[in-house]
Every structure is written in structure tokens, then in C-alpha cells.
XYZ file of C-alpha atoms in Angstrom:
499
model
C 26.393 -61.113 10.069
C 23.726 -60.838 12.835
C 24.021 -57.969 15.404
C 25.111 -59.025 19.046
C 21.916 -60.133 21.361
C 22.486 -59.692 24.781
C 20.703 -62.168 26.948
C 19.855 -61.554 30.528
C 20.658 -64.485 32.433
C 18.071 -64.164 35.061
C 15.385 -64.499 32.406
C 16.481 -66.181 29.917
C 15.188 -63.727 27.500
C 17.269 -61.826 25.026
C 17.673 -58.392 26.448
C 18.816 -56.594 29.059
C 15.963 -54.676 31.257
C 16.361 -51.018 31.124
C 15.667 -48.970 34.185
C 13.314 -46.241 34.236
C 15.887 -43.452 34.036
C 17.691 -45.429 31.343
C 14.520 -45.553 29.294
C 13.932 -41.913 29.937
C 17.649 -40.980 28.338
C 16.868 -43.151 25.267
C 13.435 -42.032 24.655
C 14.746 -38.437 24.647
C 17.735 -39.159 22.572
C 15.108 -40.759 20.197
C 13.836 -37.460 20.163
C 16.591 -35.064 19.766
C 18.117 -34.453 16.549
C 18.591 -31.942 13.606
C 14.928 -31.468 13.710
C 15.548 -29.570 16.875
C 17.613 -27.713 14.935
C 15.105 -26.382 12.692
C 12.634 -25.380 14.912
C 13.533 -21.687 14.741
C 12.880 -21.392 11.343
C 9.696 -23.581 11.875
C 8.317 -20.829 13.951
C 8.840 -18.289 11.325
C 6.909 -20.324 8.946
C 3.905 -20.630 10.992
C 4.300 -17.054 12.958
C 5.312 -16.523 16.809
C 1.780 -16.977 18.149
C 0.406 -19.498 15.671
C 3.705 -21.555 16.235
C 4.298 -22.715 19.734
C 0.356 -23.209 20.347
C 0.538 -25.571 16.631
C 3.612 -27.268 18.264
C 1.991 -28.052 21.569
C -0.912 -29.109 19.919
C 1.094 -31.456 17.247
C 3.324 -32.648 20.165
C -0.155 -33.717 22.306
C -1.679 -35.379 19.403
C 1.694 -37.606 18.936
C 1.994 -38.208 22.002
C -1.549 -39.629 22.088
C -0.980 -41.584 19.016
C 1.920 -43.222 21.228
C -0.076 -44.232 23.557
C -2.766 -45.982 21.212
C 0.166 -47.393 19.332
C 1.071 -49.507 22.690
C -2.397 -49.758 23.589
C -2.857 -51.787 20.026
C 0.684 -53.675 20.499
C -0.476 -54.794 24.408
C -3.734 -56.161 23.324
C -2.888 -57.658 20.122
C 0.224 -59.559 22.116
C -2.400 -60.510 24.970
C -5.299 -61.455 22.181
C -2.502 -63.602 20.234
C -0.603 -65.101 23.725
C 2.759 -63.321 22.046
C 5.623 -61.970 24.197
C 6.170 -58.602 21.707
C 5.047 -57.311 18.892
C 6.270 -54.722 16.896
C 4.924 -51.897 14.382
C 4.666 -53.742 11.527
C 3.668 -57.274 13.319
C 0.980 -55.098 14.726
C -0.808 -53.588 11.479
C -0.164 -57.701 10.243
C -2.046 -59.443 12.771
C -4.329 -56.442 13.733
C -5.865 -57.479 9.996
C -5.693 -60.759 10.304
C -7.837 -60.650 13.265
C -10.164 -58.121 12.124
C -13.869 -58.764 11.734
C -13.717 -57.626 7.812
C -13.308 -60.287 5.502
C -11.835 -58.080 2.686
C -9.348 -56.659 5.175
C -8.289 -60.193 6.204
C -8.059 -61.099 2.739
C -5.691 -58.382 1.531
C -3.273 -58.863 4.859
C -2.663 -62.967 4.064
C -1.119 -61.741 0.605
C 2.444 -63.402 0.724
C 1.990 -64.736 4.314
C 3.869 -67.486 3.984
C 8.224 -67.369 2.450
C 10.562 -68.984 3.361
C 13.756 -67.063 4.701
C 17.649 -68.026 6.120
C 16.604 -64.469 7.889
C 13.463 -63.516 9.605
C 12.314 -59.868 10.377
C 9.433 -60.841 12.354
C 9.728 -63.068 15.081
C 8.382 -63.115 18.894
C 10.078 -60.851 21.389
C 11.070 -64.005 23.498
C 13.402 -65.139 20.457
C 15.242 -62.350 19.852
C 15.955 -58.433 19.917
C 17.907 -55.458 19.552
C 18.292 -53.007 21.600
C 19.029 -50.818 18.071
C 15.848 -50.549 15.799
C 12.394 -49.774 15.205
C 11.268 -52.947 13.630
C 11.636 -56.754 13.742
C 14.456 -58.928 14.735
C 16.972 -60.813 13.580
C 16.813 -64.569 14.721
C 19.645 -66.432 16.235
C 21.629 -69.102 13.768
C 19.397 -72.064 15.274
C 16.249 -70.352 14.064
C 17.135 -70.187 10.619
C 15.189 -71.201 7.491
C 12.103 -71.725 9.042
C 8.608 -69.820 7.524
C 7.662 -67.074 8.968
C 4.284 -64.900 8.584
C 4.979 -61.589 5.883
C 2.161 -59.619 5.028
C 1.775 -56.602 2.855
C 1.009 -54.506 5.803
C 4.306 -55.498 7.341
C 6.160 -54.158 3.958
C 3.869 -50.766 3.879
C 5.150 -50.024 7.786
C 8.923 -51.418 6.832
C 8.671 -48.943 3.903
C 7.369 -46.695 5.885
C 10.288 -46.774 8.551
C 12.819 -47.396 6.054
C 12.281 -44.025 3.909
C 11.868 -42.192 7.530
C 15.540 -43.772 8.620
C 17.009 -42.967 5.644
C 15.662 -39.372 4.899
C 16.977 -39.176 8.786
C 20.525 -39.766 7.253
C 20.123 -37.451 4.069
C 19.150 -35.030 6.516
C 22.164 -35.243 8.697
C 24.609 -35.389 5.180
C 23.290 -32.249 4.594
C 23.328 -30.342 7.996
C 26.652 -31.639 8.240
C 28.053 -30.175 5.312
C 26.214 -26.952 5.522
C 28.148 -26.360 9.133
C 31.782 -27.690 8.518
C 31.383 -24.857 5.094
C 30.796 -22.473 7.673
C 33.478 -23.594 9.875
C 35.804 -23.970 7.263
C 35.488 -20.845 4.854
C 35.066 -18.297 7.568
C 37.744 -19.587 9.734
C 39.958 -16.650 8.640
C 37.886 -14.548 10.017
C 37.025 -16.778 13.153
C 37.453 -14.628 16.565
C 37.603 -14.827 20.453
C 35.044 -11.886 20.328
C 31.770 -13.040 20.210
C 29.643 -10.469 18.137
C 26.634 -11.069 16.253
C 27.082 -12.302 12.399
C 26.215 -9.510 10.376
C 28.121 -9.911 7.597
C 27.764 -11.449 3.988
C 30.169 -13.900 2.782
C 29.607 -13.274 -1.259
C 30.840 -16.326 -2.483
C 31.683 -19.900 -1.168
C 34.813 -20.847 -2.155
C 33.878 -24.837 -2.206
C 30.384 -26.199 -3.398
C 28.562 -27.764 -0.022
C 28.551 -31.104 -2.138
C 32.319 -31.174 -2.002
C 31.994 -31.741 1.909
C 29.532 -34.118 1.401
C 31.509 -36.271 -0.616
C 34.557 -35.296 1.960
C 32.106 -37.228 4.292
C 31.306 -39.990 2.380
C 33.592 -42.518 3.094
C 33.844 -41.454 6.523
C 30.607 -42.546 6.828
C 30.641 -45.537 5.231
C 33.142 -47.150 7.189
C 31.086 -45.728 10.356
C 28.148 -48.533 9.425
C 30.644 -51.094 8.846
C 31.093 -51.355 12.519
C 28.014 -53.880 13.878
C 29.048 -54.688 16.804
C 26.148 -52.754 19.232
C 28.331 -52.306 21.999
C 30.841 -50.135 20.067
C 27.644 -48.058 18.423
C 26.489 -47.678 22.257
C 29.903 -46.273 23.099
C 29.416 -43.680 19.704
C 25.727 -43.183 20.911
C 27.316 -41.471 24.680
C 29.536 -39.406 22.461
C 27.063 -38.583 20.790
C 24.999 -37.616 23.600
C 27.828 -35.419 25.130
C 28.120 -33.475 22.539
C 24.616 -32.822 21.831
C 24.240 -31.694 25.656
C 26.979 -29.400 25.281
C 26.476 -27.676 22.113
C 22.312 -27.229 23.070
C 23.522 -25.736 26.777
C 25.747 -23.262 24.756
C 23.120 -22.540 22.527
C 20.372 -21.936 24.821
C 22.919 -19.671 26.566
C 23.209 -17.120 23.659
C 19.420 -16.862 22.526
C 18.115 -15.828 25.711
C 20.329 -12.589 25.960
C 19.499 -9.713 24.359
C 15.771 -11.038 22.686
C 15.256 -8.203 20.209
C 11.490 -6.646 20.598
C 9.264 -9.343 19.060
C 6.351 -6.875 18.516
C 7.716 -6.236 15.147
C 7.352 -10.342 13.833
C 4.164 -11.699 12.714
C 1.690 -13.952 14.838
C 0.023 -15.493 11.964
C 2.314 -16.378 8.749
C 0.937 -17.639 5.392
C -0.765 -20.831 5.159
C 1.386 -22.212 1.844
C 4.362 -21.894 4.661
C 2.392 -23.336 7.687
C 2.261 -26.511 5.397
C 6.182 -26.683 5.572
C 5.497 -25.713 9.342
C 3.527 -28.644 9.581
C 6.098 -31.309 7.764
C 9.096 -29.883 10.339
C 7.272 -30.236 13.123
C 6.272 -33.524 12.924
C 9.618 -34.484 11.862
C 11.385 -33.170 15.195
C 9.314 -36.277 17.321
C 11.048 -38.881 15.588
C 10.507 -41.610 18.082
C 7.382 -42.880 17.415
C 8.885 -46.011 15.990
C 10.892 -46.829 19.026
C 8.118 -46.946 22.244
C 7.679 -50.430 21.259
C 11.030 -51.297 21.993
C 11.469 -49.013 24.866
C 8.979 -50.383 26.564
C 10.100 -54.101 26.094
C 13.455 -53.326 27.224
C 11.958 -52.103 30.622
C 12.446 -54.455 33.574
C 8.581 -53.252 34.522
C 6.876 -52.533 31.130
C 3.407 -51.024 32.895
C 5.950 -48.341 34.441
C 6.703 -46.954 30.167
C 3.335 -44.827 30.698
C 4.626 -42.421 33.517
C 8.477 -42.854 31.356
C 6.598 -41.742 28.300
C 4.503 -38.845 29.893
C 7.733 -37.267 31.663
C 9.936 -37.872 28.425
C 7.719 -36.232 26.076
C 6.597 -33.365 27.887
C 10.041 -32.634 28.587
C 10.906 -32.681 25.035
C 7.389 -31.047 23.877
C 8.789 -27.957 26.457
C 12.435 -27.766 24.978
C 10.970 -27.721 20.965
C 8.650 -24.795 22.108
C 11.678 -23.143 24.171
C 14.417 -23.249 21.507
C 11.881 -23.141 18.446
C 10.180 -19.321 20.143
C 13.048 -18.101 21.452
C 15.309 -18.869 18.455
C 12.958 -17.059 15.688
C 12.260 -14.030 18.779
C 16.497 -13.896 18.459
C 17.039 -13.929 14.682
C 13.636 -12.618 13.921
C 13.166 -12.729 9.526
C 17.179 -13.621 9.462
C 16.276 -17.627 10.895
C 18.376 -19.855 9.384
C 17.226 -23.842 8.628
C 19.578 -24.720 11.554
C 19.896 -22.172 14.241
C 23.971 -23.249 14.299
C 23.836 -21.516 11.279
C 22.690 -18.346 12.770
C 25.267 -18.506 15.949
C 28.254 -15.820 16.171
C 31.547 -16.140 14.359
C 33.529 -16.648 17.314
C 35.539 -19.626 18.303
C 33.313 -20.847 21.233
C 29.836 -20.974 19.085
C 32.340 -22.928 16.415
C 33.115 -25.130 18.464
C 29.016 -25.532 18.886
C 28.671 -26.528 15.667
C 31.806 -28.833 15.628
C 30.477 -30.571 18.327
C 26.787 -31.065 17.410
C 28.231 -32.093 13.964
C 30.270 -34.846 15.790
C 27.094 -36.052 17.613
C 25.624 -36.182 14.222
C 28.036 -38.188 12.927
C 27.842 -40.431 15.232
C 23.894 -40.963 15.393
C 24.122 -41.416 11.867
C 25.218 -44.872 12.840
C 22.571 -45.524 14.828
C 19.470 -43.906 12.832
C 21.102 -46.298 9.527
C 21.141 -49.910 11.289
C 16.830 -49.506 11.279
C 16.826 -49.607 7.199
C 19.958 -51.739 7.382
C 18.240 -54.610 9.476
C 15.255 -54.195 7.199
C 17.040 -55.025 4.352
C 20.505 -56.833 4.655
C 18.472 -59.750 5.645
C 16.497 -60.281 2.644
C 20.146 -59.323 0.082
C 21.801 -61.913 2.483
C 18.877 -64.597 2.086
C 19.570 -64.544 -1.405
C 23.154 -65.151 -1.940
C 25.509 -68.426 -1.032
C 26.578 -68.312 2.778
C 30.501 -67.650 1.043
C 29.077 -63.665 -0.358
C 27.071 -63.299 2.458
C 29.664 -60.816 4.163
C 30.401 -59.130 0.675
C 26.395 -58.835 0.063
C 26.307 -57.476 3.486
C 28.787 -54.900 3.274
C 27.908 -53.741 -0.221
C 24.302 -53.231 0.655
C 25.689 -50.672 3.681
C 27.952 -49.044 1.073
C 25.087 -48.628 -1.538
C 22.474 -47.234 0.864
C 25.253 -44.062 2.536
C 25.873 -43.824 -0.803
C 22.167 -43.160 -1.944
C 21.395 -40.645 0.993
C 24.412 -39.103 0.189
C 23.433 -38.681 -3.595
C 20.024 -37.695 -2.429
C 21.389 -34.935 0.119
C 23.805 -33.903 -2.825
C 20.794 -33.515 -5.539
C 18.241 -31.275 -2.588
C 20.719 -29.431 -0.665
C 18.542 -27.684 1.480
C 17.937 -28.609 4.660
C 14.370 -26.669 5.608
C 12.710 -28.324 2.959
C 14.311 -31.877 2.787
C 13.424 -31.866 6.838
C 9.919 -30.905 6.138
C 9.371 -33.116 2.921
C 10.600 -36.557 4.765
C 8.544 -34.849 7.629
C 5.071 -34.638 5.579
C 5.787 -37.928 3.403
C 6.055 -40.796 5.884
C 6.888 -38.929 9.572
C 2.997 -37.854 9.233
C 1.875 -41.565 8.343
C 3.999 -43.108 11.202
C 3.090 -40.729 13.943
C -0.553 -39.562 12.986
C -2.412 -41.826 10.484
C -1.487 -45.278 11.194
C -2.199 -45.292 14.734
C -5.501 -44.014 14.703
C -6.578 -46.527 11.837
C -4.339 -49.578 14.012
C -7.329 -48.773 17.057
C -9.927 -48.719 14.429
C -9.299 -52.015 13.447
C -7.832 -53.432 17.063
C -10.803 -52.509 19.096
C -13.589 -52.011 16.711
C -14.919 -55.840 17.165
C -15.175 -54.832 21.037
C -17.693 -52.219 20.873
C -15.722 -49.239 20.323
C -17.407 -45.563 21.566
C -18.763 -43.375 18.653
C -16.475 -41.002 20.362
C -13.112 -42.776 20.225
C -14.412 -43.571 16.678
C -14.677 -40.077 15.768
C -11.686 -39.105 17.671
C -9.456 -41.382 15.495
C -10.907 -40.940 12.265
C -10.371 -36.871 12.833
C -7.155 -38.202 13.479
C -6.029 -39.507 10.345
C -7.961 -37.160 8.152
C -5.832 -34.466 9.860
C -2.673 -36.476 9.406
C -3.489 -37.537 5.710
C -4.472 -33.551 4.914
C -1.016 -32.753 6.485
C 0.921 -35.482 4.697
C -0.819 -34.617 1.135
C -0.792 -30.487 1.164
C 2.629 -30.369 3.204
C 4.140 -32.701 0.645
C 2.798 -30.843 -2.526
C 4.266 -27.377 -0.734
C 7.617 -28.627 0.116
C 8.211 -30.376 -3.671
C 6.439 -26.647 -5.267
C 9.309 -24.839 -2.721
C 11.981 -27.157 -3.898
C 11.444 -26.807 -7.748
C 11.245 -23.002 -6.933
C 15.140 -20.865 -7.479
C 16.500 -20.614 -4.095
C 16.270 -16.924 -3.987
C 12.053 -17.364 -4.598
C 11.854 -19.424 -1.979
C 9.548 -18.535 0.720
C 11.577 -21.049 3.318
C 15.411 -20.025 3.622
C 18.107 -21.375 1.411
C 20.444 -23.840 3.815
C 23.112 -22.503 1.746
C 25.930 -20.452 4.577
C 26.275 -17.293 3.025
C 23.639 -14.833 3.884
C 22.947 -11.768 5.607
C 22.503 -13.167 9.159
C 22.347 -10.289 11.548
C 21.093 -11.007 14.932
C 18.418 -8.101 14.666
C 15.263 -8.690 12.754
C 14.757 -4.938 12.131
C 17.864 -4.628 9.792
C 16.931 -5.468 5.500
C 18.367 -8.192 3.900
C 21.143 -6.947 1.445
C 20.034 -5.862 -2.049
């Protein structure tokens, strides 16, 4: 079944322009999510000095990568007389068009195939205002050929692992805070007090919520309809505003004396710094279709500027002051570390909600990657079946992936360093290499973007290797925290951990 496309009838085109304030909402909710979340414990890993400089500087350099990103798209679109283009179409005809003849050569491998579906087509066809990637085409557009390069399947790969780590992530932050709510709701109280004690035991295995939210779930991405996931996105969006006010209300009273944490941590956890940070600006994918979407596209720049240094501010805010709060005691997700009362519960009940519901939203990228090429090859009569069994099968293998890692630090910062890193800080660079080079690039902007990369792939290869050595490690060696609920969690860095 193809998504609704919403047509605006004073263009003809399929979308609906988005006005500037609009565009500033989405780009920040593209922004905001567990990551956030984990930005506490972030800092600890890379040390209270070391971290909010490395932020801001990670933050500046994505931001940058942004901009070269729609730089690339903008030219290539102008060069090739093409209403849109999108990531992947990008990379495609940005080596197709490049002066190297082994480069073209590689990027025409499996150009042409034939397809009922297409996931690459102009802007002016067709869109969604859901999605990080290509299009579905409208019924009369069907089963023509369509150009599908190898580069367009490394991005879509790219995308689709982000999307879906994205909903691993969210099984398992979900399931680490409704065990919390749950198995200390006996001792829930309307005093709010600092959470200094241990819980020994959990009385239910965190994978028995996640399979408690399994079907839940799956009958969450049945619904396609975009207007309905819009109306789940503001929910969504409430929540999250609510539950980050309340949080930001209880870390800035009494900060503890931050003389006693470290500046500078280790470099072997730096690396999982690295992979959790770059995971938190998980919009990269969607300025592309942000700024198509814009009734005045040129106006995205100042929209993008605001947006992210907005959001650059807030990760720096909560990430410091969180980890100056809970000091060596930082949990993966700073819910984890809020007071057993029934206000800061209802924190984590409501971010959870606004979770659930963005789960929705984060699976129809992978979703509209592949449906389209199960559907293409099955009789129109199994289409819907194929459809709807493909949706089952992927909650179903980020909920069996959440359920073998349970632990959110490390799972954020893996799916950070594995293909967060390649989206926001490799390709780009490499995409203006290749765009601009035939036009006489600088030996500066050559330099600049080849720095780039290096820095991204160096990131991508040692932050990897750390957070699979820290996953193979027994929780209780770890040098990141366990996501696991039951710890010592006092709000005062100079207390020990239990024996």
C-alpha cells in the first residue's frame, strides 16, 4: 500500500509547503530523542571539561557537513535540471557525473531494473513528508525503469541500519524505565528525595517487558496512514516537552561541588564518548526533505542555523549539568537517575509514551526502503500480506536485537560509531570532493574535507572496536554503566558505590 501524498493545489506538486517555524519544530524533533537521554553519561565518559568543548566541536562539524550535504543536493539538482534529490540520488549521480572514469564505472553497476515500485524518483513526482530517502511513486508511475546504483544501496544501507538501531534503541530504553516504574512502585512516594537506595534483585528480566512491548508495537507500524502518525508525532512531542521541562527542573538544584569529577577521562571511554555523541544529531538524513517541504527553500539556511544551535546548546546543558548532578552515579538515561517519587515517574511514563510513539515514525524510513522491493516481487493478491509481514519481521528483529544487547550506553554508542559517523561525517565531505572537484576546488576546502572524513572514519573504526570490546566485557567490568535499573544511584558523587 503506498503512503498518502498530499498535493498542494496551488502548485501542483506533491507536498504541502512548510513554514519556517514549522520546519524549525520538525528539524528539532529530528533531533531530540533517547540520545538526549544519554548525554549525561556521555560527559562522564569523556570528563566535564573535555566533554562539552568535544560536543560543541562534534555538533559544529555536523552541522557543517549539513550544509555541504545541501550544497551537493542544490548543485547536483541545478547541474542535472531535477526538482529534488535526495541522499542516496545524490552520491548516484554525483558519480555518474564525476570526472573519474573508474568512479563512473563502479556507480552504473545495476543502473538499470525494472520495478512495480520506485525508490528514486524526482521530487516533482512524488514525496513524503515521513522519511529520509526516496519516494514512493503514484499507481500511474508504475513499472517503469528507474536509475539504481550501488551507491544508492550503500546510503539506503546506511539509513536503514541507522533507523533501525534508532528502534532497538528505543525497545531497550523503554523497557529499562517501565522495570523501574513497575518494580519500585511499592515503594513509589509523594516525597521527592534523591534515590539512594539499591534494589538487589529485579523481580522480572528487562526482556520480559520487551516482549510485553512487542506486539504493541507491531500493530503501531501497521497504521500507514501519515496523517494518523502526524497526530502520534504531537503526542509525542507533548510529552517529550513535558518530561525534559521536569527534568531540567530537578538537575539544576542542588549541583553537588564538581571540583571532585575529572576534566579529562580515559581515551578507550572517549571512543564510546565519541559514538553517543554523534548519535544524539540524528537528523542529518532529513535536511533534504526539510528543506523541500519549505514554501521558500533558500530561507532552510537561517532554519538550519537557529535549529541546530538551539539543539547544540540544550545537549551541552542537559549532558554538563546532568553528570555535575549524579557525578560517577550517571546512569545511560538520566530518567534512570531521577527520584523515586510519583512526579519524576510520571517523567519517565511520559517520555516513554513519546517514545513509543516516535517509534512509528523513526520505522517507516527502513520500511519505505524495503516494502517496496518485498512488494515488487509478489502477485498484486499478497501484496498486503507481503507488506504487513515485512513490518512484523523487522519490530520483531530490533526487538530480538535489543533483547540479545540490553544495554543502552553501548548499543547508543555502537549504532552511533557504525553508520551515524558515516552519515553525518564521512559521506559528506567525500559527496563535495566529488561534486565540486571538476570546478576547481581550493586546496583548502580540499584539505578541509579530507580531514573531515579521516576524522569521521578514525571515529567510526576505534569507537566501533571499543563499544563491541565493552559489550563482550561482564557488565560489572564494564567501564560504561550497565542500563540494567538496580544500582546504587545516589544523587551525590562523593558517596562509594556499594561493595
Amino acid at each position: 500500500m503506498i503512503p498518502r501524498i498530499i498535493m498542494s493545489t496551488s502548485s501542483g506538486s506533491y507536498h504541502t509547503p512548510e513554514r519556517i517555524v514549522q520546519t524549525l519544530i520538525h528539524l528539532l524533533k529530528c533531533n531530540i530523542g533517547t540520545g538526549l537521554l544519554g548525554l549525561p553519561l556521555a560527559m562522564k565518559n569523556a570528563g566535564l571539561l573535555v566533554g562539552p568543548f568535544s560536543l560543541l566541536a562534534i555538533g559544529i562539524l555536523t552541522v557543517h557537513c549539513m550544509v555541504i550535504l545541501l550544497n551537493c543536493a542544490h548543485h547536483l539538482s541545478q547541474r542535472l535540471q531535477k526538482t529534488f534529490v535526495n541522499y542516496g540520488e545524490a552520491m548516484m549521480y554525483s558519480l555518474e557525473t564525476c570526472p573519474n572514469a573508474w568512479l563512473r564505472t563502479h556507480s552504473a553497476w545495476g543502473r538499470l531494473q525494472s520495478r512495480k515500485w520506485a525508490l528514486t524518483k524526482e521530487r516533482s513526482s512524488s514525496h513524503l513528508h515521513i522519511g529520509t530517502t526516496g519516494h514512493p511513486v503514484p499507481p500511474n508511475m508504475m513499472n517503469q525503469k528507474y536509475k539504481v546504483s550501488p551507491t544508492w544501496y550503500t546510503v539506503s544501507f546506511l539509513l536503514i541500519i541507522t533507523q533501525l538501531g534508532f528502534c532497538s534503541i528505543y525497545f531497550i530504553f523503554m523497557a529499562d524505565n517501565l522495570q523501574q516504574m513497575a518494580e519500585e512502585a511499592h515503594l513509589t512516594s509523594n516525597t521527592c528525595q534523591p534515590r539512594k537506595i539499591l534494589v538487589p534483585t529485579p523481580i522480572l528480566d528487562i526482556r520480559f517487558y520487551m516482549l510485553l512491548l512487542l506486539p504493541l508495537l507491531i500493530l503501531l507500524v501497521f497504521i500507514q496512514n501519515l496523517r494518523v502518525l502526524s497526530i502520534f508525532s504531537t503526542l509525542a512531542n507533548i510529552a517529550t516537552l513535558g518530561s525534559m521541562a521536569l527534568i531540567f527542573e530537578y538537575i539544576v538544584q542542588g549541583i553537588p561541588d564538581p571540583r571532585n569529577l575529572p576534566l579529562m577521562a580515559s581515551w578507550k571511554t572517549f571512543l564510546v564518548f565519541f559514538g553517543t555523541a554523534i548519535f544524539t544529531f540524528e537528523g542529518v538524513g532529513m535536511v533534504l526533505s526539510l528543506k523541500n517541504q519549505m514554501k521558500h527553500p533558500q530561507q532552510f539556511s537561517f532554519v538550519l542555523y537557529l535549529g541546530m544551535s538551539l539543539i547544540i546548546i540544550l545537549y551541552i546543558c542537559l549532558g554538563t549539568l546532568g553528570y555535575m548532578k549524579f557525578g560517577s552515579n550517571t546512569q545511560a538515561s538520566i530518567t534512570l537517575n531521577l527520584p523515586n517519587c510519583w512526579l519524576y515517574q510520571s517523567v519517565k511514563l511520559m517520555y516513554s509514551i513519546g517514545i513509543f510513539f516516535t517509534y512509528a515514525l523513526q520505522f517507516h524510513v527502513p520500511a519505505e526502503i524495503i516494502i517496496p522491493v518485498v512488494i515488487s516481487q509478489v502477485s498484486e493478491s499478497w501484496a498486503l500480506f507481503a507488506e504487513l509481514s515485512v513490518r512484523t519481521a523487522l519490530v520483531c528483529l530490533t526487538c530480538v536485537s535489543a533483547i540479545l544487547i540490553p544495554r543502552l550506553d553501548l548499543v547508543i554508542s555502537l549504532v552511533g560509531s557504525v553508520s551515524s559517523s558515516a552519515l553525518a561525517l564521512i559521506i559528506p565531505p567525500l559527496l563535495e570532493l566529488i561534486t565540486f572537484y571538476p570546478e576547481d576546488m581550493s586546496c583548502v576546502t580540499i584539505a578541509k574535507d579530507i580531514m573531515i572524513s579521516i576524522l569521521g572514519l578514525l571515529g567510526c573504526v576505534f569507537g566501533t572496536y571499543q563499544a563491541l570490546y565493552e559489550l563482550i566485557q561482564p557488565i560489572n567490568h564494564s567501564i560504561a554503566n550497565s542500563t540494567g535499573v538496580y544500582f546504587y544511584a545516589s544523587s551525590s558523587p562523593l558517596l562509594p558505590p556499594p561493595m
